[in-house]
Amino acid sequence: MSGFGLSPSLPKPGAAPAHRWSWFVALGIIQIIVGVLCWIDVAAASIAGVVILGVLLLIGGVFQIVHAFTVRGWSGFLLYVLIGILYVLGGFLLMDEPVRGSLIITIVIAVMLIVSGIARLIVAATHRHMQGLWLVILSGIVSFAVGIMLYASLPWSSLWVLGTLIAIELVFHGIAWVQFGFALKRSHTA
């Protein structure tokens, strides 16, 4: 580690900032509130999520292009520039057409669910000798069915899928931060 200029001392496990527990609770509550607001209007959350993804692609593309020019001597320079340009174009397209972007993202999610469901069913079929495989079979069937239902309900599903996923993520992540903050408080008072 000394060759990288990193400090060899790492914080000890349990040396969490227990005196700052309220910040974690506040962060969790804010995330829960934003998640509930996203759940109330999932279409707006879907479009906002696509626009934010577009902004992130744009920023990533610009950094990719700048990075390609800073390491111009490396092999693959043109490939790095091309990837950066594609990111920038993708970002602009998502920001310009967020509804169409939401549709494309929903199609990708549906296809991924269908493929992962089929893959789990294949894994279950090839490992029939193992106990408890019914959970793998069940998860494969559910993933496959949800993917088919999402695809079958296009384009309407594209207006709520991404927003619903964002809302679920925010609410559950918020709950986790609240729980973590209260656990820090309990460890600090104990």
Short mmCIF file of N, CA and C in Angstrom, two decimals, residues 7-174:
data_model
loop_
_atom_site.label_atom_id
_atom_site.label_comp_id
_atom_site.label_asym_id
_atom_site.label_seq_id
_atom_site.Cartn_x
_atom_site.Cartn_y
_atom_site.Cartn_z
N SER A 7 -2.93 5.77 3.22
CA SER A 7 -2.68 5.55 4.64
C SER A 7 -3.03 4.10 4.98
N PRO A 8 -2.13 3.39 5.67
CA PRO A 8 -2.42 2.00 5.99
C PRO A 8 -3.46 1.87 7.10
N SER A 9 -3.78 2.96 7.79
CA SER A 9 -4.75 2.85 8.89
C SER A 9 -6.16 3.07 8.36
N LEU A 10 -6.98 2.07 8.57
CA LEU A 10 -8.38 2.14 8.18
C LEU A 10 -9.22 2.30 9.44
N PRO A 11 -10.39 2.91 9.30
CA PRO A 11 -11.23 3.02 10.49
C PRO A 11 -11.62 1.64 11.01
N LYS A 12 -11.68 1.53 12.31
CA LYS A 12 -12.03 0.25 12.92
C LYS A 12 -13.49 -0.04 12.68
N PRO A 13 -13.82 -1.31 12.51
CA PRO A 13 -15.24 -1.65 12.39
C PRO A 13 -15.97 -1.19 13.65
N GLY A 14 -17.11 -0.60 13.47
CA GLY A 14 -17.87 -0.10 14.60
C GLY A 14 -17.51 1.33 14.96
N ALA A 15 -16.53 1.92 14.27
CA ALA A 15 -16.14 3.30 14.55
C ALA A 15 -16.99 4.24 13.71
N ALA A 16 -18.26 3.95 13.62
CA ALA A 16 -19.18 4.77 12.82
C ALA A 16 -19.45 6.09 13.54
N PRO A 17 -19.83 7.09 12.81
CA PRO A 17 -20.11 8.40 13.41
C PRO A 17 -21.42 8.38 14.19
N ALA A 18 -21.41 7.74 15.34
CA ALA A 18 -22.63 7.55 16.12
C ALA A 18 -23.24 8.86 16.58
N HIS A 19 -22.41 9.88 16.79
CA HIS A 19 -22.94 11.17 17.24
C HIS A 19 -23.69 11.90 16.12
N ARG A 20 -23.60 11.41 14.91
CA ARG A 20 -24.30 12.01 13.77
C ARG A 20 -25.49 11.15 13.30
N TRP A 21 -26.03 10.35 14.17
CA TRP A 21 -27.12 9.45 13.82
C TRP A 21 -28.32 10.19 13.24
N SER A 22 -28.57 11.39 13.72
CA SER A 22 -29.76 12.13 13.27
C SER A 22 -29.67 12.52 11.79
N TRP A 23 -28.46 12.69 11.28
CA TRP A 23 -28.30 13.00 9.86
C TRP A 23 -28.76 11.83 8.99
N PHE A 24 -28.45 10.62 9.44
CA PHE A 24 -28.87 9.43 8.69
C PHE A 24 -30.39 9.28 8.73
N VAL A 25 -30.98 9.55 9.89
CA VAL A 25 -32.43 9.47 10.03
C VAL A 25 -33.09 10.53 9.14
N ALA A 26 -32.55 11.75 9.15
CA ALA A 26 -33.11 12.82 8.32
C ALA A 26 -33.00 12.48 6.83
N LEU A 27 -31.85 11.95 6.42
CA LEU A 27 -31.68 11.54 5.03
C LEU A 27 -32.69 10.48 4.66
N GLY A 28 -32.90 9.52 5.54
CA GLY A 28 -33.88 8.46 5.29
C GLY A 28 -35.28 9.01 5.17
N ILE A 29 -35.65 9.92 6.05
CA ILE A 29 -37.00 10.49 5.99
C ILE A 29 -37.20 11.28 4.70
N ILE A 30 -36.19 12.04 4.30
CA ILE A 30 -36.29 12.79 3.04
C ILE A 30 -36.45 11.83 1.86
N GLN A 31 -35.67 10.75 1.86
CA GLN A 31 -35.79 9.78 0.76
C GLN A 31 -37.16 9.11 0.75
N ILE A 32 -37.70 8.82 1.92
CA ILE A 32 -39.03 8.22 1.97
C ILE A 32 -40.07 9.20 1.43
N ILE A 33 -39.97 10.47 1.81
CA ILE A 33 -40.92 11.48 1.32
C ILE A 33 -40.83 11.63 -0.19
N VAL A 34 -39.60 11.72 -0.72
CA VAL A 34 -39.43 11.84 -2.17
C VAL A 34 -39.93 10.58 -2.87
N GLY A 35 -39.69 9.42 -2.29
CA GLY A 35 -40.19 8.17 -2.86
C GLY A 35 -41.70 8.13 -2.92
N VAL A 36 -42.36 8.58 -1.85
CA VAL A 36 -43.82 8.62 -1.84
C VAL A 36 -44.33 9.61 -2.89
N LEU A 37 -43.66 10.76 -3.01
CA LEU A 37 -44.05 11.72 -4.05
C LEU A 37 -43.88 11.12 -5.45
N CYS A 38 -42.82 10.36 -5.65
CA CYS A 38 -42.63 9.69 -6.94
C CYS A 38 -43.73 8.67 -7.17
N TRP A 39 -44.14 7.99 -6.12
CA TRP A 39 -45.20 6.99 -6.23
C TRP A 39 -46.53 7.64 -6.58
N ILE A 40 -46.75 8.86 -6.07
CA ILE A 40 -48.00 9.57 -6.35
C ILE A 40 -48.10 9.91 -7.83
N ASP A 41 -46.98 10.30 -8.44
CA ASP A 41 -46.98 10.63 -9.87
C ASP A 41 -45.84 9.88 -10.56
N VAL A 42 -46.07 8.60 -10.80
CA VAL A 42 -45.01 7.76 -11.38
C VAL A 42 -44.65 8.16 -12.80
N ALA A 43 -45.60 8.73 -13.54
CA ALA A 43 -45.28 9.17 -14.90
C ALA A 43 -44.27 10.30 -14.87
N ALA A 44 -44.48 11.27 -14.00
CA ALA A 44 -43.52 12.38 -13.88
C ALA A 44 -42.17 11.87 -13.38
N ALA A 45 -42.19 10.92 -12.45
CA ALA A 45 -40.94 10.34 -11.94
C ALA A 45 -40.22 9.57 -13.04
N SER A 46 -40.98 8.88 -13.90
CA SER A 46 -40.36 8.16 -15.02
C SER A 46 -39.67 9.13 -15.96
N ILE A 47 -40.36 10.19 -16.33
CA ILE A 47 -39.79 11.17 -17.27
C ILE A 47 -38.59 11.87 -16.63
N ALA A 48 -38.71 12.23 -15.34
CA ALA A 48 -37.59 12.87 -14.65
C ALA A 48 -36.40 11.93 -14.58
N GLY A 49 -36.66 10.65 -14.33
CA GLY A 49 -35.58 9.67 -14.29
C GLY A 49 -34.86 9.54 -15.62
N VAL A 50 -35.62 9.58 -16.71
CA VAL A 50 -35.01 9.50 -18.04
C VAL A 50 -34.18 10.75 -18.32
N VAL A 51 -34.70 11.92 -17.95
CA VAL A 51 -33.95 13.16 -18.17
C VAL A 51 -32.66 13.15 -17.35
N ILE A 52 -32.73 12.69 -16.10
CA ILE A 52 -31.53 12.61 -15.27
C ILE A 52 -30.54 11.63 -15.86
N LEU A 53 -31.03 10.51 -16.36
CA LEU A 53 -30.15 9.55 -17.02
C LEU A 53 -29.49 10.19 -18.25
N GLY A 54 -30.25 10.97 -19.00
CA GLY A 54 -29.70 11.68 -20.15
C GLY A 54 -28.60 12.65 -19.76
N VAL A 55 -28.82 13.39 -18.67
CA VAL A 55 -27.80 14.33 -18.19
C VAL A 55 -26.55 13.57 -17.77
N LEU A 56 -26.72 12.45 -17.08
CA LEU A 56 -25.57 11.65 -16.66
C LEU A 56 -24.80 11.07 -17.86
N LEU A 57 -25.54 10.63 -18.87
CA LEU A 57 -24.87 10.14 -20.09
C LEU A 57 -24.09 11.27 -20.77
N LEU A 58 -24.69 12.44 -20.83
CA LEU A 58 -24.02 13.59 -21.44
C LEU A 58 -22.73 13.93 -20.69
N ILE A 59 -22.82 14.01 -19.37
CA ILE A 59 -21.63 14.32 -18.56
C ILE A 59 -20.58 13.22 -18.72
N GLY A 60 -21.02 11.97 -18.66
CA GLY A 60 -20.08 10.85 -18.84
C GLY A 60 -19.42 10.87 -20.21
N GLY A 61 -20.19 11.21 -21.24
CA GLY A 61 -19.63 11.28 -22.58
C GLY A 61 -18.59 12.37 -22.72
N VAL A 62 -18.87 13.53 -22.14
CA VAL A 62 -17.91 14.63 -22.19
C VAL A 62 -16.62 14.23 -21.48
N PHE A 63 -16.75 13.63 -20.30
CA PHE A 63 -15.55 13.17 -19.59
C PHE A 63 -14.81 12.09 -20.37
N GLN A 64 -15.54 11.22 -21.05
CA GLN A 64 -14.90 10.18 -21.86
C GLN A 64 -14.08 10.80 -22.98
N ILE A 65 -14.64 11.79 -23.65
CA ILE A 65 -13.93 12.46 -24.75
C ILE A 65 -12.70 13.20 -24.22
N VAL A 66 -12.87 13.94 -23.13
CA VAL A 66 -11.74 14.67 -22.54
C VAL A 66 -10.66 13.67 -22.12
N HIS A 67 -11.06 12.57 -21.50
CA HIS A 67 -10.11 11.55 -21.07
C HIS A 67 -9.37 10.97 -22.27
N ALA A 68 -10.08 10.73 -23.36
CA ALA A 68 -9.44 10.17 -24.56
C ALA A 68 -8.33 11.10 -25.06
N PHE A 69 -8.56 12.40 -25.00
CA PHE A 69 -7.54 13.34 -25.48
C PHE A 69 -6.40 13.50 -24.48
N THR A 70 -6.65 13.25 -23.20
CA THR A 70 -5.55 13.36 -22.23
C THR A 70 -4.63 12.15 -22.27
N VAL A 71 -5.13 11.01 -22.75
CA VAL A 71 -4.29 9.82 -22.88
C VAL A 71 -4.20 9.41 -24.34
N ARG A 72 -4.01 10.39 -25.17
CA ARG A 72 -4.00 10.21 -26.62
C ARG A 72 -3.02 9.14 -27.07
N GLY A 73 -1.94 8.94 -26.35
CA GLY A 73 -0.93 7.98 -26.76
C GLY A 73 -1.35 6.53 -26.55
N TRP A 74 -2.39 6.29 -25.80
CA TRP A 74 -2.84 4.93 -25.57
C TRP A 74 -3.50 4.38 -26.82
N SER A 75 -3.45 3.05 -26.94
CA SER A 75 -4.15 2.45 -28.07
C SER A 75 -5.65 2.55 -27.83
N GLY A 76 -6.41 2.63 -28.87
CA GLY A 76 -7.85 2.71 -28.74
C GLY A 76 -8.38 4.13 -28.62
N PHE A 77 -7.56 5.12 -28.97
CA PHE A 77 -7.97 6.52 -28.84
C PHE A 77 -9.27 6.80 -29.58
N LEU A 78 -9.36 6.36 -30.82
CA LEU A 78 -10.57 6.62 -31.62
C LEU A 78 -11.79 5.91 -31.03
N LEU A 79 -11.58 4.74 -30.49
CA LEU A 79 -12.68 4.02 -29.86
C LEU A 79 -13.20 4.78 -28.64
N TYR A 80 -12.28 5.31 -27.82
CA TYR A 80 -12.68 6.09 -26.65
C TYR A 80 -13.46 7.34 -27.05
N VAL A 81 -13.00 8.01 -28.09
CA VAL A 81 -13.69 9.21 -28.57
C VAL A 81 -15.07 8.83 -29.11
N LEU A 82 -15.15 7.75 -29.87
CA LEU A 82 -16.42 7.31 -30.43
C LEU A 82 -17.42 6.95 -29.33
N ILE A 83 -16.96 6.26 -28.32
CA ILE A 83 -17.84 5.91 -27.19
C ILE A 83 -18.33 7.17 -26.49
N GLY A 84 -17.42 8.13 -26.30
CA GLY A 84 -17.81 9.40 -25.69
C GLY A 84 -18.84 10.13 -26.51
N ILE A 85 -18.67 10.14 -27.82
CA ILE A 85 -19.64 10.81 -28.70
C ILE A 85 -20.99 10.10 -28.63
N LEU A 86 -20.98 8.77 -28.60
CA LEU A 86 -22.24 8.02 -28.48
C LEU A 86 -22.94 8.32 -27.16
N TYR A 87 -22.18 8.43 -26.08
CA TYR A 87 -22.77 8.80 -24.79
C TYR A 87 -23.42 10.17 -24.88
N VAL A 88 -22.71 11.12 -25.46
CA VAL A 88 -23.23 12.49 -25.58
C VAL A 88 -24.51 12.49 -26.42
N LEU A 89 -24.48 11.79 -27.55
CA LEU A 89 -25.68 11.73 -28.40
C LEU A 89 -26.84 11.04 -27.67
N GLY A 90 -26.55 9.94 -27.00
CA GLY A 90 -27.59 9.25 -26.23
C GLY A 90 -28.16 10.14 -25.14
N GLY A 91 -27.31 10.90 -24.48
CA GLY A 91 -27.77 11.82 -23.45
C GLY A 91 -28.68 12.89 -24.02
N PHE A 92 -28.27 13.48 -25.14
CA PHE A 92 -29.12 14.49 -25.77
C PHE A 92 -30.45 13.90 -26.23
N LEU A 93 -30.41 12.70 -26.80
CA LEU A 93 -31.65 12.07 -27.26
C LEU A 93 -32.61 11.78 -26.09
N LEU A 94 -32.06 11.29 -24.98
CA LEU A 94 -32.91 11.02 -23.82
C LEU A 94 -33.50 12.31 -23.25
N MET A 95 -32.72 13.37 -23.22
CA MET A 95 -33.23 14.64 -22.69
C MET A 95 -34.24 15.27 -23.65
N ASP A 96 -34.03 15.07 -24.94
CA ASP A 96 -34.93 15.66 -25.94
C ASP A 96 -36.25 14.89 -26.05
N GLU A 97 -36.20 13.58 -25.92
CA GLU A 97 -37.38 12.72 -26.05
C GLU A 97 -37.50 11.79 -24.84
N PRO A 98 -37.82 12.33 -23.64
CA PRO A 98 -37.85 11.47 -22.46
C PRO A 98 -38.95 10.41 -22.49
N VAL A 99 -40.06 10.69 -23.16
CA VAL A 99 -41.13 9.68 -23.23
C VAL A 99 -40.68 8.50 -24.08
N ARG A 100 -40.08 8.79 -25.21
CA ARG A 100 -39.55 7.72 -26.06
C ARG A 100 -38.41 6.99 -25.35
N GLY A 101 -37.58 7.74 -24.63
CA GLY A 101 -36.50 7.13 -23.85
C GLY A 101 -37.04 6.19 -22.80
N SER A 102 -38.13 6.59 -22.14
CA SER A 102 -38.77 5.74 -21.14
C SER A 102 -39.29 4.46 -21.78
N LEU A 103 -39.82 4.58 -22.99
CA LEU A 103 -40.30 3.40 -23.72
C LEU A 103 -39.15 2.44 -24.00
N ILE A 104 -38.03 2.97 -24.46
CA ILE A 104 -36.87 2.13 -24.78
C ILE A 104 -36.33 1.47 -23.52
N ILE A 105 -36.24 2.23 -22.43
CA ILE A 105 -35.74 1.65 -21.17
C ILE A 105 -36.68 0.56 -20.68
N THR A 106 -37.99 0.76 -20.82
CA THR A 106 -38.96 -0.25 -20.40
C THR A 106 -38.83 -1.51 -21.26
N ILE A 107 -38.60 -1.35 -22.55
CA ILE A 107 -38.39 -2.52 -23.42
C ILE A 107 -37.15 -3.28 -22.96
N VAL A 108 -36.07 -2.56 -22.65
CA VAL A 108 -34.84 -3.21 -22.18
C VAL A 108 -35.10 -3.96 -20.88
N ILE A 109 -35.84 -3.33 -19.94
CA ILE A 109 -36.16 -3.99 -18.68
C ILE A 109 -36.99 -5.24 -18.93
N ALA A 110 -38.00 -5.14 -19.81
CA ALA A 110 -38.85 -6.30 -20.10
C ALA A 110 -38.03 -7.44 -20.70
N VAL A 111 -37.17 -7.13 -21.65
CA VAL A 111 -36.34 -8.16 -22.28
C VAL A 111 -35.40 -8.79 -21.25
N MET A 112 -34.81 -7.95 -20.39
CA MET A 112 -33.92 -8.48 -19.36
C MET A 112 -34.66 -9.41 -18.40
N LEU A 113 -35.88 -9.05 -18.02
CA LEU A 113 -36.67 -9.91 -17.14
C LEU A 113 -37.01 -11.23 -17.83
N ILE A 114 -37.38 -11.18 -19.10
CA ILE A 114 -37.71 -12.40 -19.84
C ILE A 114 -36.48 -13.31 -19.94
N VAL A 115 -35.35 -12.74 -20.32
CA VAL A 115 -34.13 -13.52 -20.47
C VAL A 115 -33.67 -14.09 -19.13
N SER A 116 -33.71 -13.26 -18.07
CA SER A 116 -33.28 -13.78 -16.76
C SER A 116 -34.23 -14.85 -16.25
N GLY A 117 -35.53 -14.71 -16.54
CA GLY A 117 -36.48 -15.75 -16.15
C GLY A 117 -36.19 -17.06 -16.85
N ILE A 118 -35.94 -17.00 -18.15
CA ILE A 118 -35.61 -18.20 -18.91
C ILE A 118 -34.30 -18.80 -18.40
N ALA A 119 -33.31 -17.95 -18.12
CA ALA A 119 -32.02 -18.45 -17.62
C ALA A 119 -32.19 -19.18 -16.29
N ARG A 120 -33.02 -18.64 -15.39
CA ARG A 120 -33.24 -19.30 -14.11
C ARG A 120 -33.95 -20.64 -14.29
N LEU A 121 -34.89 -20.69 -15.22
CA LEU A 121 -35.57 -21.96 -15.48
C LEU A 121 -34.62 -22.99 -16.06
N ILE A 122 -33.69 -22.55 -16.91
CA ILE A 122 -32.68 -23.46 -17.46
C ILE A 122 -31.76 -23.96 -16.36
N VAL A 123 -31.34 -23.04 -15.47
CA VAL A 123 -30.49 -23.45 -14.34
C VAL A 123 -31.23 -24.47 -13.48
N ALA A 124 -32.51 -24.22 -13.22
CA ALA A 124 -33.29 -25.16 -12.41
C ALA A 124 -33.41 -26.51 -13.11
N ALA A 125 -33.60 -26.51 -14.41
CA ALA A 125 -33.73 -27.76 -15.15
C ALA A 125 -32.43 -28.55 -15.17
N THR A 126 -31.31 -27.85 -15.20
CA THR A 126 -30.01 -28.55 -15.24
C THR A 126 -29.52 -28.96 -13.86
N HIS A 127 -30.17 -28.48 -12.80
CA HIS A 127 -29.78 -28.84 -11.44
C HIS A 127 -30.96 -29.45 -10.69
N ARG A 128 -31.67 -30.33 -11.35
CA ARG A 128 -32.87 -30.95 -10.76
C ARG A 128 -32.58 -31.73 -9.49
N HIS A 129 -31.36 -32.17 -9.32
CA HIS A 129 -31.00 -33.00 -8.18
C HIS A 129 -30.88 -32.20 -6.87
N MET A 130 -30.85 -30.89 -6.94
CA MET A 130 -30.66 -30.06 -5.75
C MET A 130 -32.00 -29.81 -5.04
N GLN A 131 -31.93 -29.76 -3.72
CA GLN A 131 -33.13 -29.48 -2.95
C GLN A 131 -33.38 -27.97 -2.92
N GLY A 132 -34.63 -27.60 -2.72
CA GLY A 132 -34.99 -26.19 -2.60
C GLY A 132 -34.99 -25.45 -3.92
N LEU A 133 -35.02 -26.19 -5.00
CA LEU A 133 -34.96 -25.56 -6.32
C LEU A 133 -36.26 -24.88 -6.70
N TRP A 134 -37.29 -25.13 -5.94
CA TRP A 134 -38.59 -24.54 -6.28
C TRP A 134 -38.54 -23.02 -6.21
N LEU A 135 -37.67 -22.45 -5.35
CA LEU A 135 -37.55 -20.99 -5.29
C LEU A 135 -36.93 -20.43 -6.57
N VAL A 136 -35.96 -21.14 -7.12
CA VAL A 136 -35.35 -20.71 -8.38
C VAL A 136 -36.38 -20.80 -9.50
N ILE A 137 -37.17 -21.87 -9.51
CA ILE A 137 -38.21 -22.04 -10.52
C ILE A 137 -39.26 -20.94 -10.38
N LEU A 138 -39.68 -20.67 -9.15
CA LEU A 138 -40.68 -19.62 -8.91
C LEU A 138 -40.16 -18.26 -9.34
N SER A 139 -38.92 -17.94 -8.99
CA SER A 139 -38.37 -16.64 -9.38
C SER A 139 -38.22 -16.53 -10.89
N GLY A 140 -37.89 -17.65 -11.55
CA GLY A 140 -37.80 -17.65 -13.01
C GLY A 140 -39.16 -17.42 -13.66
N ILE A 141 -40.17 -18.07 -13.13
CA ILE A 141 -41.53 -17.91 -13.67
C ILE A 141 -42.01 -16.47 -13.46
N VAL A 142 -41.77 -15.93 -12.25
CA VAL A 142 -42.21 -14.55 -11.96
C VAL A 142 -41.49 -13.55 -12.86
N SER A 143 -40.17 -13.67 -13.00
CA SER A 143 -39.42 -12.75 -13.86
C SER A 143 -39.91 -12.83 -15.30
N PHE A 144 -40.09 -14.05 -15.79
CA PHE A 144 -40.56 -14.23 -17.15
C PHE A 144 -41.95 -13.62 -17.33
N ALA A 145 -42.86 -13.88 -16.39
CA ALA A 145 -44.24 -13.38 -16.49
C ALA A 145 -44.28 -11.86 -16.41
N VAL A 146 -43.50 -11.27 -15.50
CA VAL A 146 -43.48 -9.80 -15.39
C VAL A 146 -42.92 -9.19 -16.66
N GLY A 147 -41.87 -9.78 -17.21
CA GLY A 147 -41.31 -9.27 -18.46
C GLY A 147 -42.31 -9.34 -19.60
N ILE A 148 -43.04 -10.44 -19.71
CA ILE A 148 -44.06 -10.58 -20.75
C ILE A 148 -45.17 -9.56 -20.55
N MET A 149 -45.62 -9.38 -19.29
CA MET A 149 -46.69 -8.42 -19.02
C MET A 149 -46.25 -6.99 -19.32
N LEU A 150 -45.01 -6.65 -18.97
CA LEU A 150 -44.51 -5.31 -19.29
C LEU A 150 -44.48 -5.10 -20.79
N TYR A 151 -43.96 -6.09 -21.51
CA TYR A 151 -43.87 -5.96 -22.96
C TYR A 151 -45.26 -5.90 -23.60
N ALA A 152 -46.17 -6.70 -23.10
CA ALA A 152 -47.51 -6.74 -23.67
C ALA A 152 -48.28 -5.45 -23.41
N SER A 153 -47.95 -4.75 -22.34
CA SER A 153 -48.68 -3.52 -22.00
C SER A 153 -47.99 -2.26 -22.51
N LEU A 154 -46.97 -2.42 -23.36
CA LEU A 154 -46.34 -1.25 -23.97
C LEU A 154 -47.33 -0.55 -24.87
N PRO A 155 -47.32 0.71 -25.03
CA PRO A 155 -46.42 1.72 -24.49
C PRO A 155 -46.83 2.24 -23.12
N TRP A 156 -48.00 1.78 -22.60
CA TRP A 156 -48.49 2.34 -21.35
C TRP A 156 -47.59 2.02 -20.17
N SER A 157 -47.01 0.84 -20.17
CA SER A 157 -46.15 0.48 -19.04
C SER A 157 -44.92 1.37 -18.96
N SER A 158 -44.51 1.94 -20.10
CA SER A 158 -43.33 2.81 -20.07
C SER A 158 -43.56 4.09 -19.29
N LEU A 159 -44.82 4.43 -19.06
CA LEU A 159 -45.11 5.65 -18.31
C LEU A 159 -45.06 5.45 -16.80
N TRP A 160 -45.08 4.19 -16.34
CA TRP A 160 -45.08 3.99 -14.90
C TRP A 160 -43.96 3.08 -14.38
N VAL A 161 -43.35 2.29 -15.23
CA VAL A 161 -42.36 1.31 -14.75
C VAL A 161 -41.16 1.99 -14.11
N LEU A 162 -40.52 2.88 -14.82
CA LEU A 162 -39.31 3.52 -14.30
C LEU A 162 -39.62 4.33 -13.04
N GLY A 163 -40.72 5.08 -13.06
CA GLY A 163 -41.10 5.86 -11.88
C GLY A 163 -41.39 4.99 -10.68
N THR A 164 -42.04 3.85 -10.91
CA THR A 164 -42.32 2.92 -9.82
C THR A 164 -41.04 2.34 -9.25
N LEU A 165 -40.09 1.97 -10.11
CA LEU A 165 -38.82 1.44 -9.64
C LEU A 165 -38.05 2.50 -8.84
N ILE A 166 -38.07 3.74 -9.31
CA ILE A 166 -37.41 4.83 -8.58
C ILE A 166 -38.07 5.03 -7.22
N ALA A 167 -39.41 5.03 -7.19
CA ALA A 167 -40.13 5.22 -5.94
C ALA A 167 -39.82 4.10 -4.95
N ILE A 168 -39.83 2.86 -5.41
CA ILE A 168 -39.53 1.72 -4.54
C ILE A 168 -38.11 1.84 -3.98
N GLU A 169 -37.17 2.16 -4.86
CA GLU A 169 -35.77 2.31 -4.42
C GLU A 169 -35.65 3.39 -3.36
N LEU A 170 -36.26 4.55 -3.59
CA LEU A 170 -36.15 5.65 -2.63
C LEU A 170 -36.79 5.30 -1.29
N VAL A 171 -37.97 4.69 -1.31
CA VAL A 171 -38.65 4.35 -0.06
C VAL A 171 -37.84 3.32 0.73
N PHE A 172 -37.42 2.25 0.08
CA PHE A 172 -36.70 1.21 0.81
C PHE A 172 -35.32 1.67 1.25
N HIS A 173 -34.65 2.47 0.42
CA HIS A 173 -33.35 3.02 0.82
C HIS A 173 -33.53 3.98 1.98
N GLY A 174 -34.60 4.77 1.95
CA GLY A 174 -34.89 5.67 3.06
C GLY A 174 -35.14 4.92 4.35
#
